Amino acid sequence: MTPILLNCRGAECSEYTEQVQYVKNPHLESMEEDILYHFNLGTKTHNLPAMFGDIKFVCVGGSANRMRAFAQFMHQELGQPGHVDDIRDICEETDRYSMFKVGPVLSVSHGMGAPSISIMLHELIKLLYHSRCRDVILFRIGTSGGIGLAPGTVVITDKAVDSFFRPQFEQVVLGKVIVRSTELDEGLSKELLQCSTELPDIPTVIANTMCTHDFYEGQGRLDGALCSFSTEEKLEYLRKAHEAGVRNIEMESTVFAAMCRMCNLKAAVICVTLLNRFEGDQISTHHDVLVEYQQRPQGLVAHFIKKRLGLMA
Amino acid sequence: MTPILLNCRGAECSEYTEQVQYVKNPHLESMEEDILYHFNLGTKTHNLPAMFGDIKFVCVGGSANRMRAFAQFMHQELGQPGHVDDIRDICEETDRYSMFKVGPVLSVSHGMGAPSISIMLHELIKLLYHSRCRDVILFRIGTSGGIGLAPGTVVITDKAVDSFFRPQFEQVVLGKVIVRSTELDEGLSKELLQCSTELPDIPTVIANTMCTHDFYEGQGRLDGALCSFSTEEKLEYLRKAHEAGVRNIEMESTVFAAMCRMCNLKAAVICVTLLNRFEGDQISTHHDVLVEYQQRPQGLVAHFIKKRLGLMA
């Protein structure tokens, strides 16, 4: 990746030349103000470099409660000063997304589905750009349905594939379909897998992740309001996915991978499986067990971050 | 629409024969329990007919705060007993969606984008089915970008169209693309337009609504993290949309229309425009003005419901 020279101004320039550019939009330079509407933040109303300039790790996940819990967990893991209950939601004025900062770690919720995470990522990537962040790594930590794995297994995504098992994301731009690669950083995935071996009780694999735009019909569930296929047809589709190397299904990985790749951001997807879809469709596992499962990707990423920061004993 | 005979059992059957069936899934009949996972409700853990059997109107919208505000507004408008602050979020144990009930009105949030609203609709439609509701009308009330309209104009959707201006929604089922019609109820739209004329200060039109799966590149915005087109190319796309009868752009209407149509639910989409996209991309209008705009679809639907309930003076 070739470093790109930014259009710097005055004194800020000297310390800011060799940075990789995260945004790919020539129009941003000429905007007097940039309002990150869904975060309720802006370049005129907030000093973004002061607020976010030290960010090195961004973790995103669907649920606001879970991303708050992750921030509180990182607060303890990093030995940050102050009380965990004082970590405030930076986006508390809006209910679109939640955002928490703990030292160099930003924890942001993205809702469910590709459109929801894509709005968040556009504004997050602009936030990193306006804040002049560098060397940032992004993680999506989430939940998923497993294919042929014991519930509770963590899947680090090798390739994020679409409903047709293709490693691509189709983005419509001005009424034209643009195909984008969903390749993720292989070295990062391997480093995360290594981390999993250093922790007890986090069964982890690297495998392909299928991203669908629907939870019921799109994932072959028999329990939606609409279902026009048989149990055998469902199982045949899941078997085909399994043959294509898919071991879990979720709803955000392809656009996450595609946008991070386009924007020169190292990224990984780490999702725990809540059930084995060969055995059923409903998530009926006890709440406490699900909570423990959901902590596994958090524990893995926390371990990675602590190692990178040289905080391991 | 021909009434469909339900597979009734025993005493429940006599009062429940001539009902239109909302679900289209033969597998549901044989399920011992149905867990509506993203609502944290279920057929074994909750008495759904007792909780929801009297629902006649369901309003859905992206933001949880806005749907709470709508429930509180309806509480006042319907002269319900008790204090508005006591209206609790029925889904408070989960942060995926929020749900509030005020008499025969249910107010539910759906997050942003087609996948997010589709998960909610699957579970909502099953909720109506399990609760044995009948003659239910669904409204999506939301915000949108306008095309050639003054900000604050309310658009009642005639046709919900995709990024290529086609009145259809493409649903992937087991790796195959299924095309569904997004036709909405014309009589309902006209009745809502009539309501708008009975209220002061709610400029309203019936027009086509474009539904995209992305807020930035997909809607021709120049201010995303990624943008590969010029101002002129953007304006050309918006002009083409305008020629196709599109007057506003949002991110949920096609799947909402398609699912409601498939499930025999009368439905309407009522969105206010926050800006005129011919004039810009950023939502920079003052917060108080935006709040007033967002109340307009709420006021219109409240008026409709009161008329239907015979509560108008």
XYZ file of C-alpha atoms in Angstrom:
626
model
C 0.000 0.000 0.000
C 1.609 3.290 -1.080
C 1.365 6.159 1.380
C -0.622 9.038 -0.083
C 0.301 12.658 0.548
C -2.560 14.486 2.207
C -3.571 17.995 1.319
C -2.120 19.457 4.525
C -2.248 23.022 5.696
C 0.449 24.991 7.560
C 1.886 23.662 10.792
C -0.207 20.500 10.772
C 1.501 19.320 7.616
C 4.946 18.382 8.889
C 3.719 15.711 11.242
C 1.152 14.418 8.795
C 2.723 13.532 5.517
C 3.303 9.801 5.342
C -0.196 8.773 6.349
C -2.386 6.334 4.488
C -5.545 8.063 3.339
C -8.707 6.482 4.739
C -11.302 8.368 2.675
C -11.653 8.191 -1.090
C -13.682 11.257 -1.857
C -12.214 14.382 -3.486
C -15.293 16.419 -2.496
C -14.522 16.256 1.246
C -11.548 18.614 0.926
C -13.727 21.473 -0.234
C -16.422 21.132 2.426
C -16.380 23.896 5.009
C -18.130 21.725 7.530
C -18.841 18.005 7.691
C -21.805 16.963 9.811
C -21.653 13.286 10.776
C -25.430 13.283 11.060
C -26.050 9.800 12.487
C -23.366 10.294 15.163
C -24.533 13.815 16.021
C -20.928 15.003 15.616
C -19.410 17.566 13.249
C -16.161 19.255 12.294
C -17.363 22.695 13.416
C -19.148 21.659 16.588
C -16.545 19.206 17.890
C -12.741 19.133 18.084
C -12.498 15.709 16.496
C -8.663 15.399 16.552
C -8.674 16.143 20.302
C -11.554 13.736 20.935
C -10.446 10.843 18.724
C -6.876 11.438 17.471
C -5.363 8.674 19.646
C -7.704 5.898 18.415
C -5.825 2.770 17.281
C -8.517 0.073 17.545
C -12.168 0.315 16.578
C -14.571 -2.482 17.510
C -18.008 -2.476 15.975
C -20.993 -4.705 16.704
C -24.738 -4.724 16.189
C -26.072 -4.154 19.677
C -25.599 -0.893 21.610
C -25.748 -2.712 24.952
C -23.074 -5.160 23.877
C -20.769 -2.399 22.642
C -21.201 -0.602 25.983
C -20.340 -3.852 27.757
C -17.263 -4.236 25.551
C -16.115 -0.699 26.417
C -16.552 -1.428 30.122
C -14.636 -4.685 29.716
C -11.780 -2.909 27.882
C -11.744 -0.268 30.623
C -10.911 -2.972 33.145
C -8.549 -4.871 30.842
C -6.528 -1.745 30.026
C -6.491 -0.596 33.664
C -7.980 2.771 32.751
C -8.558 5.366 35.496
C -12.070 6.227 36.690
C -15.195 4.111 37.087
C -16.687 1.981 34.308
C -20.106 3.499 34.908
C -18.708 6.872 33.896
C -18.024 5.777 30.311
C -20.560 7.852 28.451
C -22.196 7.283 25.089
C -20.589 9.888 22.814
C -23.646 9.687 20.534
C -26.193 9.853 23.355
C -28.054 12.724 21.660
C -29.104 10.327 18.883
C -30.413 6.766 19.097
C -29.095 5.698 15.686
C -25.755 4.439 17.015
C -23.890 4.288 20.328
C -20.177 5.077 20.693
C -17.826 4.613 23.656
C -14.126 5.504 23.949
C -11.674 3.811 26.295
C -8.108 5.013 25.753
C -7.081 4.021 22.213
C -10.162 1.811 21.764
C -13.415 2.986 20.210
C -16.503 0.778 20.562
C -19.394 1.556 18.196
C -22.750 -0.124 17.541
C -24.001 -0.511 13.977
C -27.488 -2.033 14.125
C -28.478 -4.951 11.907
C -27.846 -5.471 8.204
C -25.536 -4.104 5.531
C -27.290 -0.742 4.992
C -27.216 0.041 8.719
C -23.514 -0.770 9.149
C -22.630 1.038 5.906
C -24.065 4.355 7.136
C -22.063 3.935 10.343
C -18.863 3.029 8.481
C -19.073 6.053 6.156
C -19.293 8.339 9.164
C -16.733 6.384 11.221
C -14.170 6.459 8.403
C -14.731 10.206 7.980
C -14.364 10.555 11.757
C -10.965 8.805 11.618
C -9.989 11.034 8.683
C -11.043 14.288 10.336
C -9.406 13.165 13.593
C -6.142 12.433 11.722
C -5.928 8.909 13.086
C -3.318 6.525 11.711
C -2.569 2.779 11.873
C -6.112 1.954 12.913
C -7.392 -1.645 12.994
C -11.114 -2.389 12.748
C -12.865 -5.415 14.213
C -16.456 -6.450 13.756
C -17.452 -8.585 16.745
C -20.840 -10.197 16.476
C -23.169 -13.149 16.651
C -24.041 -15.546 13.854
C -25.679 -18.807 12.943
C -23.208 -21.675 12.640
C -23.079 -24.338 9.924
C -21.789 -27.634 11.241
C -20.102 -26.092 14.285
C -20.883 -26.534 17.959
C -22.751 -23.475 19.307
C -20.312 -21.112 20.992
C -17.579 -21.583 18.380
C -15.862 -18.362 17.338
C -15.386 -17.910 13.577
C -12.671 -15.556 12.327
C -13.702 -14.737 8.781
C -11.439 -15.903 5.979
C -13.589 -14.763 3.052
C -16.841 -12.845 3.497
C -19.144 -14.242 0.820
C -22.608 -13.310 -0.419
C -25.740 -15.528 -0.678
C -24.263 -17.075 -3.831
C -20.947 -17.866 -2.038
C -19.036 -15.194 -3.990
C -16.399 -13.111 -2.124
C -17.901 -9.819 -3.214
C -20.263 -7.026 -2.307
C -22.536 -5.372 -4.840
C -22.849 -1.646 -4.246
C -25.364 0.366 -6.262
C -23.914 3.768 -7.181
C -26.184 6.158 -9.097
C -28.260 3.239 -10.365
C -25.263 1.173 -11.523
C -24.075 -2.011 -9.802
C -20.404 -1.879 -8.736
C -18.780 -5.132 -7.558
C -16.267 -4.817 -4.705
C -13.882 -7.380 -3.270
C -14.483 -8.491 0.308
C -10.938 -9.712 0.951
C -9.829 -9.286 4.548
C -6.325 -9.079 6.057
C -4.953 -12.630 6.219
C -2.145 -11.783 8.642
C -4.602 -10.205 11.058
C -6.850 -13.275 10.985
C -3.914 -15.549 11.740
C -2.769 -13.313 14.585
C -6.281 -13.496 16.056
C -6.320 -17.296 15.712
C -2.995 -17.417 17.554
C -4.559 -15.278 20.332
C -7.401 -17.792 20.656
C -4.916 -20.565 21.440
C -3.557 -18.478 24.314
C -6.981 -18.235 25.971
C -8.950 -20.993 27.701
C -12.376 -22.043 26.471
C -12.627 -20.075 23.234
C -12.975 -22.697 20.472
C -12.019 -20.798 17.322
C -11.721 -21.490 13.591
C -10.859 -19.478 10.492
C -13.550 -20.068 7.834
C -15.757 -18.333 5.302
C -18.684 -16.252 6.540
C -21.841 -15.832 4.493
C -23.512 -12.424 4.662
C -27.225 -12.273 3.808
C -29.640 -9.351 3.647
C -32.404 -11.210 5.449
C -32.498 -13.298 8.620
C -35.375 -15.628 7.699
C -35.886 -16.535 4.010
C -32.378 -15.365 3.069
C -30.757 -17.692 5.602
C -33.062 -20.598 4.839
C -35.029 -20.404 8.078
C -38.304 -22.318 8.263
C -39.737 -20.101 11.028
C -40.347 -16.704 9.390
C -43.686 -15.098 8.550
C -42.960 -16.203 4.983
C -41.499 -19.560 3.967
C -41.995 -21.267 0.616
C -39.420 -24.072 0.855
C -39.148 -27.476 2.508
C -36.849 -28.679 5.277
C -34.909 -30.707 2.692
C -34.446 -27.679 0.398
C -33.205 -25.671 3.371
C -30.696 -28.355 4.335
C -29.503 -28.672 0.747
C -28.718 -24.933 0.659
C -26.860 -25.121 3.963
C -24.907 -28.145 2.716
C -23.896 -26.197 -0.405
C -22.754 -23.324 1.800
C -20.773 -25.782 3.918
C -19.120 -27.180 0.780
C -18.148 -23.611 -0.164
C -16.273 -23.354 3.129
C -18.957 -21.328 4.917
C -19.162 -22.027 8.654
C -21.302 -19.125 9.812
C -23.957 -16.710 8.551
C -24.478 -13.107 9.574
C -25.653 -9.877 7.947
C -22.847 -7.310 7.791
C -19.493 -8.885 6.882
C -19.390 -8.296 3.107
C -20.004 -4.538 3.184
C -17.726 -4.201 6.232
C -14.908 -6.020 4.417
C -15.481 -4.158 1.145
C -15.537 -0.688 2.704
C -12.513 -1.300 4.952
C -10.576 -2.601 1.947
C -11.556 0.388 -0.212
C -10.500 2.724 2.598
C -7.123 1.099 3.398
C -8.209 -0.049 6.844
C -6.950 -3.353 8.237
C -10.007 -5.267 9.346
C -11.208 -8.566 10.762
C -14.605 -10.154 11.426
C -14.960 -12.276 14.575
C -18.396 -13.769 15.249
C -19.548 -16.402 17.684
C -22.131 -18.968 16.531
C -25.297 -19.117 18.662
C -26.700 -22.310 17.142
C -25.930 -24.993 14.577
C -28.280 -24.341 11.658
C -28.140 -28.001 10.604
C -30.016 -28.684 13.853
C -32.558 -25.865 13.936
C -33.529 -22.274 13.258
C -34.707 -20.854 16.569
C -32.319 -19.385 19.118
C -33.623 -21.139 22.214
C -30.424 -21.404 24.237
C -30.653 -20.042 27.789
C -29.986 -16.316 28.114
C -26.972 -16.759 30.422
C -25.304 -19.155 27.986
C -25.902 -16.740 25.098
C -24.348 -13.929 27.143
C -21.254 -16.051 27.765
C -21.024 -16.912 24.041
C -21.257 -13.228 23.124
C -18.336 -12.438 25.417
C -16.004 -14.762 23.470
C -15.263 -12.464 20.484
C -14.844 -9.625 23.006
C -12.321 -11.640 25.011
C -10.397 -12.563 21.891
C -10.175 -8.993 20.608
C -9.285 -7.664 24.074
C -6.411 -10.168 24.233
C -5.210 -9.077 20.779
C -5.317 -5.398 21.742
C -3.462 -5.968 25.019
C -0.748 -7.887 23.171
C -0.404 -5.132 20.595
C -0.160 -2.536 23.354
C 2.465 -4.606 25.188
C 0.188 -5.039 28.188
C 0.496 -8.814 28.535
C 2.310 -10.122 31.599
C -58.939 -10.916 -1.124
C -60.581 -14.212 -0.190
C -60.798 -14.999 3.513
C -58.768 -18.086 4.342
C -59.961 -20.656 6.830
C -57.452 -21.032 9.623
C -56.494 -24.350 11.090
C -58.424 -23.690 14.325
C -58.645 -25.881 17.344
C -61.629 -26.429 19.624
C -63.386 -23.474 21.215
C -61.112 -20.907 19.615
C -62.357 -21.850 16.183
C -65.905 -20.498 16.221
C -64.861 -16.875 16.665
C -61.959 -17.172 14.304
C -63.047 -18.504 10.956
C -63.376 -15.680 8.451
C -60.006 -14.140 9.124
C -57.440 -13.222 6.512
C -54.239 -15.141 7.119
C -51.231 -12.892 7.759
C -48.473 -15.505 7.662
C -47.566 -17.595 4.638
C -45.608 -20.408 6.174
C -46.977 -23.948 6.553
C -44.188 -24.839 9.016
C -45.496 -22.491 11.739
C -48.513 -24.705 12.462
C -46.317 -27.570 13.585
C -44.004 -25.575 15.863
C -44.556 -26.246 19.538
C -43.070 -22.897 20.490
C -42.211 -19.807 18.492
C -39.546 -17.554 19.959
C -39.661 -14.052 18.490
C -35.972 -13.690 19.268
C -35.387 -10.021 18.390
C -38.451 -8.951 20.396
C -37.614 -11.187 23.360
C -41.165 -12.566 23.227
C -42.446 -16.086 22.684
C -45.587 -18.171 22.465
C -44.750 -20.186 25.586
C -43.382 -17.364 27.738
C -46.033 -14.766 26.898
C -49.810 -14.779 26.456
C -49.663 -13.015 23.105
C -53.446 -12.922 22.408
C -54.005 -11.266 25.804
C -51.145 -8.823 25.278
C -51.769 -7.891 21.649
C -55.147 -9.293 20.507
C -56.815 -5.864 20.339
C -54.204 -4.269 18.043
C -55.737 -2.545 14.997
C -52.983 -0.103 13.988
C -49.245 -0.693 13.901
C -46.867 2.216 13.307
C -43.237 1.460 12.604
C -40.294 3.832 12.260
C -36.519 3.714 12.383
C -35.740 5.431 15.672
C -36.643 3.963 19.073
C -36.896 7.422 20.640
C -39.254 8.589 17.927
C -41.485 5.534 18.285
C -41.637 6.122 22.059
C -42.589 9.758 21.373
C -45.295 8.567 18.959
C -46.719 6.211 21.592
C -46.789 9.045 24.129
C -48.476 11.315 21.576
C -51.107 8.653 20.794
C -51.678 8.179 24.528
C -52.719 11.816 24.746
C -54.638 11.832 21.463
C -56.677 8.749 22.418
C -57.293 10.017 25.963
C -55.840 6.850 27.481
C -55.783 6.471 31.296
C -52.519 6.669 33.231
C -49.391 8.750 32.738
C -47.419 8.847 29.477
C -44.200 8.168 31.358
C -45.602 4.799 32.407
C -45.711 3.485 28.816
C -43.021 0.839 28.972
C -40.895 -0.649 26.216
C -42.286 -4.176 25.775
C -38.912 -5.218 24.298
C -36.823 -3.535 26.987
C -34.875 -6.746 27.647
C -33.327 -6.463 24.177
C -31.880 -3.420 22.391
C -32.639 -4.667 18.881
C -36.074 -3.052 18.685
C -38.394 -1.031 20.928
C -42.149 -1.626 21.153
C -44.882 0.379 22.860
C -48.617 -0.309 23.084
C -51.309 2.329 23.553
C -54.815 0.870 23.342
C -55.265 -0.528 19.796
C -52.045 1.121 18.569
C -48.666 -0.585 18.535
C -45.552 1.534 17.928
C -42.390 -0.353 16.961
C -38.895 0.753 15.934
C -37.120 -1.007 13.068
C -33.626 0.469 12.790
C -32.178 1.507 9.442
C -32.238 -0.334 6.120
C -34.208 -3.152 4.492
C -32.558 -6.059 6.347
C -33.208 -4.461 9.741
C -36.894 -3.720 9.057
C -37.380 -7.163 7.457
C -36.305 -8.992 10.629
C -38.735 -6.859 12.611
C -41.579 -7.394 10.126
C -41.179 -11.187 10.144
C -41.514 -11.195 13.920
C -44.241 -8.530 13.991
C -46.371 -10.402 11.453
C -45.945 -13.624 13.444
C -46.870 -11.652 16.572
C -50.129 -10.511 14.907
C -50.790 -14.106 13.790
C -50.132 -15.652 17.198
C -52.169 -12.879 18.840
C -55.076 -13.579 16.453
C -55.334 -9.955 15.380
C -57.577 -9.020 12.491
C -58.165 -5.963 10.263
C -54.776 -4.502 11.112
C -53.344 -1.522 9.203
C -49.591 -0.891 9.123
C -47.933 2.495 8.688
C -44.274 3.232 8.234
C -43.619 6.775 9.449
C -40.144 8.060 8.772
C -37.725 10.633 7.466
C -36.353 10.911 3.953
C -34.433 13.057 1.517
C -36.690 15.054 -0.804
C -36.308 15.528 -4.558
C -37.614 18.886 -5.677
C -39.802 19.389 -2.611
C -39.544 21.990 0.134
C -38.048 20.453 3.293
C -40.805 19.464 5.693
C -43.107 18.133 2.954
C -44.787 14.836 3.817
C -44.744 12.200 1.064
C -47.355 9.425 1.100
C -45.866 6.699 -1.058
C -47.635 5.835 -4.286
C -45.128 3.284 -5.601
C -42.085 2.174 -3.614
C -39.340 1.807 -6.230
C -35.771 0.490 -6.125
C -32.546 2.255 -7.212
C -33.472 1.532 -10.841
C -36.964 3.075 -10.390
C -38.712 -0.333 -10.593
C -41.694 -1.011 -8.263
C -40.211 -4.220 -6.927
C -38.130 -5.778 -4.182
C -35.591 -8.503 -4.853
C -35.556 -11.112 -2.115
C -32.874 -13.788 -2.115
C -34.348 -17.138 -1.002
C -31.931 -20.085 -0.748
C -29.546 -18.428 -3.204
C -32.241 -17.599 -5.779
C -33.518 -14.092 -6.516
C -37.300 -13.729 -6.131
C -38.919 -10.517 -7.389
C -41.845 -9.175 -5.342
C -44.286 -6.393 -6.097
C -44.154 -3.324 -3.857
C -47.683 -2.137 -4.593
C -49.342 -0.376 -1.676
C -53.023 0.188 -0.877
C -54.241 3.054 -3.072
C -57.391 3.692 -1.061
C -55.405 3.998 2.148
C -53.018 6.522 0.577
C -55.926 8.644 -0.640
C -57.584 8.514 2.777
C -54.321 9.712 4.344
C -54.036 12.539 1.800
C -57.589 13.585 2.697
C -56.560 13.621 6.375
C -53.665 15.955 5.543
C -56.110 18.511 4.130
C -57.973 18.517 7.443
C -54.851 19.489 9.388
C -53.024 22.815 9.362
C -49.391 23.087 8.266
C -48.772 19.576 6.962
C -47.901 20.035 3.267
C -48.473 16.579 1.787
C -48.182 14.877 -1.605
C -48.682 11.370 -2.967
C -45.612 10.376 -5.013
C -43.147 7.600 -5.659
C -40.539 6.806 -3.001
C -37.132 5.411 -3.894
C -35.687 2.883 -1.484
C -31.890 2.432 -1.514
C -29.632 0.118 0.466
C -27.063 2.829 1.168
C -27.335 6.403 2.428
C -24.239 7.839 0.714
C -23.154 6.387 -2.652
C -26.541 4.707 -3.203
C -28.407 8.012 -2.848
C -25.873 10.000 -4.855
C -24.412 11.880 -1.909
C -21.095 13.681 -2.428
C -20.184 13.640 1.284
C -19.510 9.972 2.122
C -16.175 8.349 2.909
C -16.323 7.044 -0.665
C -17.452 9.044 -3.692
C -16.400 8.425 -7.281
C -18.833 10.678 -9.151
C -19.176 14.390 -9.926
C -21.805 16.888 -8.812
C -23.224 16.864 -12.337
C -23.510 13.048 -12.394
C -25.267 13.147 -9.034
C -27.756 15.756 -10.250
C -28.405 13.801 -13.442
C -29.347 10.725 -11.383
C -31.650 12.751 -9.153
C -33.258 14.345 -12.246
C -33.909 10.861 -13.675
C -35.486 9.825 -10.386
C -37.635 12.967 -10.476
C -38.745 12.118 -14.032
C -39.736 8.641 -12.758
C -42.078 10.323 -10.295
C -39.790 9.908 -7.275
C -40.091 12.726 -4.733
C -38.287 11.210 -1.774
C -35.593 8.654 -0.926
C -35.406 6.408 2.113
C -34.160 2.918 2.938
C -37.041 0.635 3.968
C -40.138 1.192 1.813
C -39.729 -1.561 -0.824
C -39.307 -4.481 1.584
C -42.018 -3.032 3.862
C -44.454 -2.809 0.933
C -43.503 -6.236 -0.444
C -43.846 -8.058 2.878
C -47.134 -6.371 3.826
C -48.557 -7.223 0.394
C -47.421 -10.856 0.637
C -48.988 -11.091 4.104
C -52.361 -9.484 3.262
C -51.720 -6.455 5.446
C -53.000 -3.044 4.362
C -50.059 -0.695 4.542
C -48.917 2.852 3.848
C -45.574 4.682 3.916
C -45.577 8.274 5.163
C -42.212 10.047 5.296
C -41.292 13.674 5.795
C -38.459 15.160 3.722
C -35.642 16.706 5.777
C -33.870 18.423 2.878
C -34.129 18.987 -0.878
C -31.416 16.816 -2.440
C -31.218 19.124 -5.499
C -29.810 21.702 -3.085
C -27.440 19.631 -0.948
C -26.542 16.398 0.824
C -25.952 17.312 4.453
C -28.746 17.556 6.990
C -27.815 20.879 8.563
C -31.267 22.145 9.530
C -31.621 23.216 13.169
C -32.507 20.396 15.578
C -35.792 21.985 16.687
C -36.974 22.346 13.087
C -36.081 18.706 12.362
C -38.042 17.617 15.424
C -41.087 19.531 14.185
C -40.745 17.970 10.710
C -40.561 14.478 12.240
C -43.812 15.089 14.086
C -45.721 15.658 10.836
C -46.139 11.997 9.760
C -47.052 11.225 13.380
C -49.733 13.917 13.387
C -51.140 12.685 10.089
C -51.353 9.052 11.193
C -52.793 10.040 14.585
C -55.540 11.978 12.788
C -56.279 8.975 10.564
C -56.485 6.610 13.542
C -58.764 8.958 15.496
C -61.091 9.245 12.503
C -61.188 5.473 12.074
C -61.956 5.054 15.783
C -64.713 7.674 15.576
C -62.909 9.942 18.036
C -63.056 13.162 15.978
C -65.233 15.961 17.315
